[in-house]
């Protein structure tokens, strides 16, 4: 019995078995390191542009490995492609593709030569300009179709036009015009919106590469029933992918939801209790819980219970018994606040304190007065108190003027008397009639309750 050594240091299985990771048609060859694997069969898998691949016969026994560029038979001429799979797995892939007739399998000519690669590169450079010009031609013919891409054959003698159309299109006139303009053989191939999205590529709303561009090779129709089974909102903007069709990922978990739905009671069953009749409102299929409402039309007095509790109540109703309430026996309450592990990192957590302060101010507008009573130093001054301090400031400002005359008025408690400015006539005499009107009200400044002495009118100053 022969033994084989496996290079575990560099991972030789991965080096030979892996292919181009950016193509969804890549197949991992886990038999690549087995000696003689490539000689097991003469069939080889060759891949071309736009996720197109085919199976060819290596009748000339050319030693081929994964990644070799070869020239293969085409009708007419030849095409250039890359070897993506050899050995025993090719037979499994051919069986998967339902290739039963070996007569349709073409052969491999040779490995690509520098001359073949020059023609191939020249043909690829013409693809973009050909696509733009063909779109203008289709628009001039009023055809309801969109040409998404053009692929030239390796020798440049044939061009494949990939187009998208919602309805059947008669493009016979288009083929004649394209053949006269580009002087090549024309082949029209219709693709779907999902295939176009996979050809272009992109990033999905999940943050990962599109499934149709990464690994999907066959597309299954997606219906809105998949969203209904999973209790997803039927919002077209959220359910549609970049291809404007329903997302393929809606079918990924539908089987699990259908299986879990069988473990829940029917939505039409009503639960009878001593508190009243409860109707189905919503259900969390994976959590195996149901929420019931006392109103059939709108959610009211919601109560969430487990499916086991619901089945117990149904059996009690069939026997003519009614439990006291739904939430008995440790059932889950609908008023329970959900636990948010990231609540402390919420961006709006700073706004809650501001809102609470505003609410307190609206409810208690006299709250500032209470704070002022507690702390008299920070309390705002009353209007009377401001009037009391105003003459004192005026007296302080006018004290220097009195000192010039040598007469600094003082009150009984030793404080300087506030200055009074009665109106005077053109000779400097004081007007008695207007004295009381402009004199501010004074209160005793001292603590002994004595009234301040009023200053007698001064005599006219003589030199």
CSV table of C-alpha atoms in Angstrom, one decimal:
chain,number,residue,atom,x,y,z
A,1,UNK,CA,0.0,0.0,0.0
A,2,UNK,CA,1.5,3.3,-1.1
A,3,UNK,CA,1.8,6.2,1.4
A,4,UNK,CA,1.7,9.8,0.5
A,5,UNK,CA,3.3,12.7,2.3
A,6,UNK,CA,1.4,15.9,2.8
A,7,UNK,CA,3.2,19.2,3.0
A,8,UNK,CA,1.5,20.8,6.1
A,9,UNK,CA,4.0,23.7,6.3
A,10,UNK,CA,3.0,25.6,3.2
A,11,UNK,CA,-0.4,24.0,2.6
A,12,UNK,CA,0.2,22.4,-0.8
A,13,UNK,CA,-3.5,21.3,-0.9
A,14,UNK,CA,-4.6,24.9,-0.9
A,15,UNK,CA,-2.0,26.1,-3.4
A,16,UNK,CA,-3.0,23.6,-6.1
A,17,UNK,CA,-6.7,23.2,-5.2
A,18,UNK,CA,-7.7,26.9,-4.8
A,19,UNK,CA,-8.6,29.0,-7.8
A,20,UNK,CA,-9.6,32.5,-8.5
A,21,UNK,CA,-11.5,33.7,-5.4
A,22,UNK,CA,-13.3,36.5,-7.2
A,23,UNK,CA,-15.3,34.1,-9.3
A,24,UNK,CA,-18.4,32.3,-8.1
A,25,UNK,CA,-17.7,29.3,-10.5
A,26,UNK,CA,-14.5,28.3,-8.7
A,27,UNK,CA,-14.4,24.8,-7.4
A,28,UNK,CA,-12.0,23.7,-4.7
A,29,UNK,CA,-10.0,20.7,-6.0
A,30,UNK,CA,-9.4,18.7,-2.8
A,31,UNK,CA,-7.9,15.9,-4.9
A,32,UNK,CA,-5.2,18.0,-6.4
A,33,UNK,CA,-2.2,16.6,-4.4
A,34,UNK,CA,-3.1,13.0,-5.1
A,35,UNK,CA,-0.6,11.6,-7.6
A,36,UNK,CA,-2.1,10.7,-11.0
A,37,UNK,CA,-5.3,12.5,-10.3
A,38,UNK,CA,-5.1,14.6,-13.5
A,39,UNK,CA,-4.6,11.4,-15.6
A,40,UNK,CA,-7.8,9.8,-14.4
A,41,UNK,CA,-9.8,11.5,-17.1
A,42,UNK,CA,-9.2,13.5,-20.3
A,43,UNK,CA,-11.9,16.0,-19.6
A,44,UNK,CA,-11.0,19.5,-18.4
A,45,UNK,CA,-13.1,22.4,-17.2
A,46,UNK,CA,-12.3,25.7,-18.9
A,47,UNK,CA,-13.7,29.0,-17.7
A,48,UNK,CA,-14.2,32.2,-19.8
A,49,UNK,CA,-15.4,35.7,-19.1
A,50,UNK,CA,-18.8,36.5,-17.6
A,51,UNK,CA,-19.0,33.3,-15.5
A,52,UNK,CA,-19.1,31.2,-18.7
A,53,UNK,CA,-17.4,27.9,-18.5
A,54,UNK,CA,-17.4,24.7,-20.6
A,55,UNK,CA,-16.0,21.1,-20.6
A,56,UNK,CA,-13.4,20.1,-23.2
A,57,UNK,CA,-11.6,16.9,-24.1
A,58,UNK,CA,-7.8,16.8,-23.8
A,59,UNK,CA,-7.3,14.4,-26.7
A,60,UNK,CA,-3.7,15.4,-27.3
A,61,UNK,CA,-2.7,14.5,-23.7
A,62,UNK,CA,-1.3,17.9,-23.0
A,63,UNK,CA,0.0,18.2,-19.4
A,64,UNK,CA,-2.4,20.8,-17.9
A,65,UNK,CA,-2.7,22.2,-14.4
A,66,UNK,CA,-5.1,24.6,-12.8
A,67,UNK,CA,-4.5,28.1,-14.1
A,68,UNK,CA,-3.1,27.3,-17.5
A,69,UNK,CA,-4.3,29.4,-20.5
A,70,UNK,CA,-5.4,27.2,-23.4
A,71,UNK,CA,-6.8,27.6,-26.8
A,72,UNK,CA,-10.0,25.5,-27.3
A,73,UNK,CA,-12.2,24.6,-30.2
A,74,UNK,CA,-15.0,27.1,-31.0
A,75,UNK,CA,-17.5,27.5,-33.9
A,76,UNK,CA,-16.0,29.1,-35.8
A,77,UNK,CA,-12.4,29.6,-34.9
A,78,UNK,CA,-10.9,29.1,-31.5
A,79,UNK,CA,-11.4,30.7,-28.1
A,80,UNK,CA,-9.0,31.5,-25.2
A,81,UNK,CA,-9.8,30.3,-21.7
A,82,UNK,CA,-8.4,29.3,-18.3
A,83,UNK,CA,-8.2,25.8,-16.9
A,84,UNK,CA,-10.1,25.7,-13.6
A,85,UNK,CA,-10.5,22.0,-12.8
A,86,UNK,CA,-8.8,18.7,-13.8
A,87,UNK,CA,-9.1,15.1,-12.6
A,88,UNK,CA,-11.9,13.2,-11.1
A,89,UNK,CA,-14.0,16.2,-9.9
A,90,UNK,CA,-14.5,17.2,-13.6
A,91,UNK,CA,-16.8,14.2,-14.1
A,92,UNK,CA,-18.9,15.2,-11.0
A,93,UNK,CA,-19.2,18.7,-12.4
A,94,UNK,CA,-20.3,17.4,-15.8
A,95,UNK,CA,-22.9,15.2,-14.2
A,96,UNK,CA,-24.1,18.3,-12.2
A,97,UNK,CA,-24.4,20.3,-15.5
A,98,UNK,CA,-26.4,17.4,-17.1
A,99,UNK,CA,-23.9,16.9,-20.0
A,100,UNK,CA,-25.0,13.5,-21.2
A,101,UNK,CA,-23.9,13.6,-24.8
A,102,UNK,CA,-20.2,13.4,-25.3
A,103,UNK,CA,-20.5,14.3,-28.9
A,104,UNK,CA,-21.1,17.9,-28.0
A,105,UNK,CA,-17.9,18.2,-26.1
A,106,UNK,CA,-15.2,20.0,-28.0
A,107,UNK,CA,-11.4,19.5,-27.7
A,108,UNK,CA,-8.4,21.5,-26.5
A,109,UNK,CA,-6.0,22.6,-29.2
A,110,UNK,CA,-2.9,23.7,-27.3
A,111,UNK,CA,-1.6,26.0,-24.7
A,112,UNK,CA,-2.0,29.6,-25.6
A,113,UNK,CA,0.9,31.1,-27.6
A,114,UNK,CA,2.1,34.7,-27.5
A,115,UNK,CA,0.4,35.3,-30.9
A,116,UNK,CA,-2.9,34.0,-29.5
A,117,UNK,CA,-2.6,36.2,-26.4
A,118,UNK,CA,-2.0,39.3,-28.6
A,119,UNK,CA,-5.2,38.6,-30.6
A,120,UNK,CA,-7.1,38.0,-27.4
A,121,UNK,CA,-6.0,41.3,-25.8
A,122,UNK,CA,-6.8,43.2,-28.9
A,123,UNK,CA,-10.3,41.7,-29.0
A,124,UNK,CA,-10.8,42.6,-25.3
A,125,UNK,CA,-9.9,46.2,-25.8
A,126,UNK,CA,-12.8,46.5,-28.3
A,127,UNK,CA,-15.5,45.3,-26.0
A,128,UNK,CA,-16.3,48.5,-24.2
A,129,UNK,CA,-16.6,50.7,-27.3
A,130,UNK,CA,-18.7,48.0,-29.0
A,131,UNK,CA,-21.1,47.9,-26.1
A,132,UNK,CA,-21.6,51.7,-26.2
A,133,UNK,CA,-22.2,51.7,-29.9
A,134,UNK,CA,-24.5,48.8,-29.8
A,135,UNK,CA,-26.7,50.5,-27.2
A,136,UNK,CA,-27.1,53.5,-29.5
A,137,UNK,CA,-28.1,51.2,-32.4
A,138,UNK,CA,-30.7,49.4,-30.2
A,139,UNK,CA,-32.1,52.8,-29.1
A,140,UNK,CA,-32.4,54.0,-32.7
A,141,UNK,CA,-34.4,50.8,-33.6
A,142,UNK,CA,-36.7,51.5,-30.6
A,143,UNK,CA,-36.0,48.1,-29.0
A,144,UNK,CA,-37.0,47.8,-25.3
A,145,UNK,CA,-33.8,46.1,-24.2
A,146,UNK,CA,-30.5,46.9,-22.5
A,147,UNK,CA,-27.2,45.6,-23.7
A,148,UNK,CA,-25.2,44.9,-20.5
A,149,UNK,CA,-21.9,43.6,-21.8
A,150,UNK,CA,-20.1,42.3,-24.9
A,151,UNK,CA,-17.7,39.4,-25.0
A,152,UNK,CA,-15.4,38.8,-28.0
A,153,UNK,CA,-14.1,35.4,-28.8
A,154,UNK,CA,-10.4,34.7,-28.4
A,155,UNK,CA,-9.6,35.1,-32.1
A,156,UNK,CA,-11.9,38.1,-32.5
A,157,UNK,CA,-14.2,36.5,-35.1
A,158,UNK,CA,-17.4,36.3,-32.9
A,159,UNK,CA,-19.0,38.6,-30.3
A,160,UNK,CA,-21.6,37.6,-27.7
A,161,UNK,CA,-24.0,40.4,-26.7
A,162,UNK,CA,-25.6,40.0,-23.2
A,163,UNK,CA,-28.9,41.9,-23.0
A,164,UNK,CA,-31.7,42.3,-20.5
A,165,UNK,CA,-35.4,42.7,-21.5
A,166,UNK,CA,-38.6,42.4,-19.6
A,167,UNK,CA,-40.6,41.3,-22.6
A,168,UNK,CA,-39.9,39.3,-25.8
A,169,UNK,CA,-37.8,41.3,-28.2
A,170,UNK,CA,-37.5,40.9,-32.0
A,171,UNK,CA,-33.8,41.7,-32.6
A,172,UNK,CA,-33.5,40.2,-36.1
A,173,UNK,CA,-33.0,43.7,-37.6
A,174,UNK,CA,-30.5,44.5,-34.8
A,175,UNK,CA,-28.3,41.4,-35.6
A,176,UNK,CA,-28.1,42.5,-39.3
A,177,UNK,CA,-27.1,46.0,-38.3
A,178,UNK,CA,-24.5,44.8,-35.8
A,179,UNK,CA,-23.0,42.4,-38.2
A,180,UNK,CA,-22.6,45.1,-40.9
A,181,UNK,CA,-21.0,47.5,-38.4
A,182,UNK,CA,-18.6,45.3,-36.5
A,183,UNK,CA,-17.9,42.7,-39.2
A,184,UNK,CA,-18.1,39.7,-36.8
A,185,UNK,CA,-20.5,36.9,-36.1
A,186,UNK,CA,-23.2,38.0,-33.7
A,187,UNK,CA,-24.7,36.0,-30.9
A,188,UNK,CA,-27.4,37.4,-28.6
A,189,UNK,CA,-27.7,36.0,-25.1
A,190,UNK,CA,-30.4,37.1,-22.6
A,191,UNK,CA,-29.6,37.3,-18.9
A,192,UNK,CA,-31.7,38.2,-15.9
A,193,UNK,CA,-31.3,41.1,-13.5
A,194,UNK,CA,-29.7,38.8,-10.9
A,195,UNK,CA,-27.1,37.6,-13.3
A,196,UNK,CA,-26.3,41.1,-14.3
A,197,UNK,CA,-25.8,42.1,-10.7
A,198,UNK,CA,-23.6,39.1,-10.2
A,199,UNK,CA,-21.6,40.1,-13.3
A,200,UNK,CA,-21.1,43.7,-12.2
A,201,UNK,CA,-20.7,42.9,-8.5
A,202,UNK,CA,-21.1,45.1,-5.4
A,203,UNK,CA,-21.7,45.3,-1.7
A,204,UNK,CA,-25.0,44.3,-0.2
A,205,UNK,CA,-26.8,45.9,2.8
A,206,UNK,CA,-25.2,43.3,5.1
A,207,UNK,CA,-21.8,44.7,4.3
A,208,UNK,CA,-20.5,41.7,2.4
A,209,UNK,CA,-20.0,41.0,-1.2
A,210,UNK,CA,-23.2,40.1,-3.2
A,211,UNK,CA,-24.0,36.4,-3.1
A,212,UNK,CA,-24.7,36.4,-6.8
A,213,UNK,CA,-21.2,37.7,-7.4
A,214,UNK,CA,-19.4,35.5,-4.8
A,215,UNK,CA,-20.7,32.0,-4.9
A,216,UNK,CA,-24.2,31.6,-6.4
A,217,UNK,CA,-24.4,29.8,-9.7
A,218,UNK,CA,-28.2,29.0,-10.0
A,219,UNK,CA,-31.0,31.4,-9.0
A,220,UNK,CA,-34.3,30.3,-7.5
A,221,UNK,CA,-37.4,32.4,-7.7
A,222,UNK,CA,-38.1,34.4,-4.5
A,223,UNK,CA,-41.7,35.2,-3.5
A,224,UNK,CA,-43.2,37.5,-0.9
A,225,UNK,CA,-44.4,34.5,1.1
A,226,UNK,CA,-40.8,34.1,2.3
A,227,UNK,CA,-41.1,37.5,4.0
A,228,UNK,CA,-44.5,36.7,5.4
A,229,UNK,CA,-43.4,33.5,7.1
A,230,UNK,CA,-40.5,35.4,8.7
A,231,UNK,CA,-42.7,38.3,9.9
A,232,UNK,CA,-40.7,40.8,7.8
A,233,UNK,CA,-42.3,44.1,6.9
A,234,UNK,CA,-43.4,44.0,3.2
A,235,UNK,CA,-41.4,47.1,2.4
A,236,UNK,CA,-40.2,47.0,-1.3
A,237,UNK,CA,-37.2,49.2,-0.6
A,238,UNK,CA,-35.9,46.9,2.1
A,239,UNK,CA,-36.8,43.6,0.5
A,240,UNK,CA,-35.3,44.5,-2.9
A,241,UNK,CA,-31.6,44.0,-3.7
A,242,UNK,CA,-29.3,45.9,-6.0
A,243,UNK,CA,-30.9,44.1,-8.9
A,244,UNK,CA,-34.4,45.5,-8.0
A,245,UNK,CA,-35.6,42.0,-7.4
A,246,UNK,CA,-36.4,40.3,-4.1
A,247,UNK,CA,-33.3,39.4,-2.1
A,248,UNK,CA,-32.0,35.9,-2.6
A,249,UNK,CA,-31.2,35.7,1.1
A,250,UNK,CA,-34.9,35.6,2.0
A,251,UNK,CA,-34.9,31.9,1.0
A,252,UNK,CA,-31.9,31.0,3.3
A,253,UNK,CA,-33.9,30.6,6.5
A,254,UNK,CA,-37.4,30.1,5.3
A,255,UNK,CA,-37.2,26.3,6.0
A,256,UNK,CA,-36.3,27.0,9.6
A,257,UNK,CA,-39.2,29.4,10.0
A,258,UNK,CA,-41.7,27.0,8.4
A,259,UNK,CA,-40.6,24.2,10.7
A,260,UNK,CA,-40.8,26.5,13.8
A,261,UNK,CA,-44.2,27.7,12.8
A,262,UNK,CA,-45.6,24.2,13.1
A,263,UNK,CA,-44.9,24.4,16.9
A,264,UNK,CA,-47.2,27.4,17.4
A,265,UNK,CA,-51.0,27.3,17.7
A,266,UNK,CA,-53.2,28.7,14.9
A,267,UNK,CA,-53.8,32.4,14.6
A,268,UNK,CA,-57.5,31.9,14.3
A,269,UNK,CA,-57.9,30.3,17.8
A,270,UNK,CA,-59.2,32.6,20.5
A,271,UNK,CA,-58.3,32.2,24.2
A,272,UNK,CA,-61.1,32.4,26.8
A,273,UNK,CA,-60.2,33.5,30.3
A,274,UNK,CA,-62.1,34.9,33.3
A,275,UNK,CA,-60.7,38.3,32.4
A,276,UNK,CA,-62.1,38.2,28.9
A,277,UNK,CA,-61.4,36.9,25.3
A,278,UNK,CA,-57.9,37.3,23.9
A,279,UNK,CA,-57.1,37.4,20.2
A,280,UNK,CA,-53.8,36.7,18.3
A,281,UNK,CA,-51.7,39.8,17.8
A,282,UNK,CA,-48.2,38.7,16.8
A,283,UNK,CA,-45.7,35.9,17.4
A,284,UNK,CA,-42.0,35.5,17.8
A,285,UNK,CA,-41.4,32.3,15.9
A,286,UNK,CA,-37.9,31.6,16.9
A,287,UNK,CA,-38.5,32.6,20.6
A,288,UNK,CA,-41.6,30.4,20.6
A,289,UNK,CA,-43.7,33.1,22.2
A,290,UNK,CA,-47.1,34.6,21.2
A,291,UNK,CA,-48.7,38.0,22.0
A,292,UNK,CA,-52.4,38.2,22.5
A,293,UNK,CA,-54.7,41.3,22.6
A,294,UNK,CA,-58.1,42.0,24.1
A,295,UNK,CA,-59.2,43.7,20.9
A,296,UNK,CA,-59.3,41.9,17.5
A,297,UNK,CA,-58.6,45.0,15.4
A,298,UNK,CA,-56.0,47.0,17.3
A,299,UNK,CA,-53.4,45.9,19.9
A,300,UNK,CA,-54.8,46.6,23.4
A,301,UNK,CA,-53.8,45.1,26.8
A,302,UNK,CA,-51.1,43.0,25.2
A,303,UNK,CA,-50.0,39.9,27.0
A,304,UNK,CA,-47.1,37.7,25.8
A,305,UNK,CA,-47.1,34.0,26.8
A,306,UNK,CA,-45.2,30.9,25.7
A,307,UNK,CA,-46.6,28.4,23.1
A,308,UNK,CA,-46.8,25.8,25.8
A,309,UNK,CA,-49.0,28.0,28.0
A,310,UNK,CA,-51.2,28.8,24.9
A,311,UNK,CA,-51.7,25.1,24.2
A,312,UNK,CA,-52.6,24.5,27.9
A,313,UNK,CA,-55.3,27.3,27.8
A,314,UNK,CA,-56.7,25.9,24.5
A,315,UNK,CA,-57.1,22.4,26.1
A,316,UNK,CA,-58.8,24.0,29.1
A,317,UNK,CA,-61.2,25.9,26.9
A,318,UNK,CA,-62.1,22.7,25.1
A,319,UNK,CA,-63.0,21.1,28.4
A,320,UNK,CA,-65.1,24.1,29.2
A,321,UNK,CA,-62.7,25.6,31.8
A,322,UNK,CA,-61.4,29.2,31.9
A,323,UNK,CA,-58.1,30.2,33.6
A,324,UNK,CA,-58.0,33.3,35.7
A,325,UNK,CA,-55.6,35.1,33.3
A,326,UNK,CA,-53.1,34.4,30.5
A,327,UNK,CA,-50.0,35.5,32.4
A,328,UNK,CA,-50.4,32.9,35.1
A,329,UNK,CA,-47.9,30.1,35.9
A,330,UNK,CA,-44.9,32.3,35.3
A,331,UNK,CA,-45.7,33.4,31.8
A,332,UNK,CA,-43.8,36.3,30.2
A,333,UNK,CA,-45.3,39.7,30.7
A,334,UNK,CA,-45.6,42.1,27.8
A,335,UNK,CA,-44.7,45.1,30.1
A,336,UNK,CA,-41.2,43.7,30.7
A,337,UNK,CA,-38.6,46.2,29.5
A,338,UNK,CA,-36.1,44.7,27.1
A,339,UNK,CA,-32.5,44.6,28.1
A,340,UNK,CA,-30.3,46.7,25.9
A,341,UNK,CA,-26.6,45.8,26.4
A,342,UNK,CA,-25.5,48.8,24.3
A,343,UNK,CA,-27.8,51.3,26.0
A,344,UNK,CA,-24.9,52.9,27.8
A,345,UNK,CA,-23.3,53.7,24.5
A,346,UNK,CA,-26.4,55.3,23.0
A,347,UNK,CA,-25.8,58.6,21.3
A,348,UNK,CA,-28.9,60.1,22.8
A,349,UNK,CA,-28.1,59.3,26.4
A,350,UNK,CA,-27.0,62.9,27.0
A,351,UNK,CA,-30.3,64.3,25.8
A,352,UNK,CA,-32.3,62.6,28.5
A,353,UNK,CA,-31.0,64.7,31.3
A,354,UNK,CA,-31.8,67.9,29.4
A,355,UNK,CA,-35.3,66.8,28.7
A,356,UNK,CA,-35.8,65.8,32.4
A,357,UNK,CA,-34.6,69.3,33.5
A,358,UNK,CA,-37.0,71.0,31.1
A,359,UNK,CA,-39.9,69.0,32.3
A,360,UNK,CA,-39.1,69.8,36.0
A,361,UNK,CA,-39.0,73.5,35.1
A,362,UNK,CA,-42.3,73.4,33.5
A,363,UNK,CA,-43.9,71.5,36.4
A,364,UNK,CA,-42.3,73.6,39.1
A,365,UNK,CA,-41.9,77.2,37.8
A,366,UNK,CA,-41.2,78.5,41.4
A,367,UNK,CA,-38.4,76.1,41.9
A,368,UNK,CA,-35.8,78.9,41.6
A,369,UNK,CA,-37.4,80.8,44.6
A,370,UNK,CA,-37.1,77.8,46.8
A,371,UNK,CA,-33.4,77.5,45.9
A,372,UNK,CA,-32.9,81.2,46.6
A,373,UNK,CA,-34.5,80.7,50.1
A,374,UNK,CA,-32.1,77.9,50.8
A,375,UNK,CA,-29.1,79.9,49.7
A,376,UNK,CA,-29.7,83.6,50.4
A,377,UNK,CA,-26.3,84.7,49.0
A,378,UNK,CA,-27.3,83.5,45.5
A,379,UNK,CA,-30.9,84.8,45.7
A,380,UNK,CA,-31.9,87.5,43.2
A,381,UNK,CA,-32.4,91.0,44.7
A,382,UNK,CA,-36.0,92.2,45.1
A,383,UNK,CA,-37.0,95.5,43.3
A,384,UNK,CA,-37.2,97.4,46.7
A,385,UNK,CA,-33.8,96.2,47.7
A,386,UNK,CA,-32.4,97.4,44.4
A,387,UNK,CA,-33.8,100.8,45.0
A,388,UNK,CA,-32.3,100.9,48.4
A,389,UNK,CA,-28.8,100.2,47.1
A,390,UNK,CA,-29.1,102.6,44.2
A,391,UNK,CA,-28.9,105.8,46.4
A,392,UNK,CA,-25.9,104.3,48.3
A,393,UNK,CA,-24.0,103.8,45.0
A,394,UNK,CA,-24.9,107.4,44.0
A,395,UNK,CA,-23.7,108.6,47.4
A,396,UNK,CA,-20.5,106.7,47.1
A,397,UNK,CA,-19.9,108.3,43.7
A,398,UNK,CA,-20.7,111.8,45.0
A,399,UNK,CA,-18.6,111.5,48.2
A,400,UNK,CA,-15.5,112.9,46.6
A,401,UNK,CA,-17.5,116.0,45.6
A,402,UNK,CA,-18.5,116.6,49.3
A,403,UNK,CA,-14.9,116.0,50.5
A,404,UNK,CA,-13.7,118.8,48.2
A,405,UNK,CA,-15.9,121.2,50.2
A,406,UNK,CA,-14.7,119.7,53.5
A,407,UNK,CA,-18.2,118.5,54.3
A,408,UNK,CA,-18.4,114.7,54.2
A,409,UNK,CA,-22.0,113.9,55.4
A,410,UNK,CA,-22.3,110.8,57.6
A,411,UNK,CA,-25.2,109.1,59.1
A,412,UNK,CA,-25.7,108.1,62.7
A,413,UNK,CA,-24.2,104.7,62.3
A,414,UNK,CA,-21.0,106.1,60.8
A,415,UNK,CA,-21.7,105.3,57.2
A,416,UNK,CA,-21.5,108.0,54.6
A,417,UNK,CA,-24.9,109.6,53.8
A,418,UNK,CA,-26.1,109.0,50.2
A,419,UNK,CA,-25.9,112.1,48.0
A,420,UNK,CA,-29.2,113.7,46.9
A,421,UNK,CA,-29.3,115.8,43.8
A,422,UNK,CA,-32.4,118.0,44.1
A,423,UNK,CA,-33.2,120.2,41.1
A,424,UNK,CA,-31.7,123.7,41.1
A,425,UNK,CA,-32.6,126.9,39.2
A,426,UNK,CA,-30.3,128.9,36.9
A,427,UNK,CA,-28.7,130.6,39.9
A,428,UNK,CA,-27.9,127.4,41.7
A,429,UNK,CA,-30.7,127.6,44.2
A,430,UNK,CA,-32.7,124.6,45.1
A,431,UNK,CA,-36.2,124.3,43.9
A,432,UNK,CA,-38.4,123.3,46.8
A,433,UNK,CA,-41.5,122.3,44.7
A,434,UNK,CA,-39.7,119.6,42.9
A,435,UNK,CA,-37.6,118.3,45.8
A,436,UNK,CA,-40.0,115.6,46.9
A,437,UNK,CA,-40.8,114.4,43.4
A,438,UNK,CA,-37.2,113.4,42.6
A,439,UNK,CA,-36.0,112.4,46.0
A,440,UNK,CA,-35.8,108.5,46.2
A,441,UNK,CA,-37.3,106.7,49.1
A,442,UNK,CA,-34.9,106.0,51.9
A,443,UNK,CA,-34.9,103.3,54.5
A,444,UNK,CA,-32.8,103.2,57.6
A,445,UNK,CA,-29.4,101.9,56.7
A,446,UNK,CA,-28.4,101.1,60.3
A,447,UNK,CA,-29.6,98.3,62.5
A,448,UNK,CA,-30.7,100.6,65.4
A,449,UNK,CA,-33.8,101.7,63.6
A,450,UNK,CA,-32.9,105.4,63.7
A,451,UNK,CA,-33.8,107.6,60.8
A,452,UNK,CA,-31.0,109.2,58.9
A,453,UNK,CA,-30.6,112.9,59.4
A,454,UNK,CA,-31.5,115.0,56.5
A,455,UNK,CA,-28.9,117.4,55.2
A,456,UNK,CA,-29.9,121.1,55.4
A,457,UNK,CA,-29.8,123.0,52.2
A,458,UNK,CA,-26.4,124.5,51.6
A,459,UNK,CA,-25.8,128.2,51.2
A,460,UNK,CA,-24.5,129.6,48.0
A,461,UNK,CA,-20.7,129.3,47.9
A,462,UNK,CA,-18.8,132.6,48.0
A,463,UNK,CA,-15.2,133.1,47.3
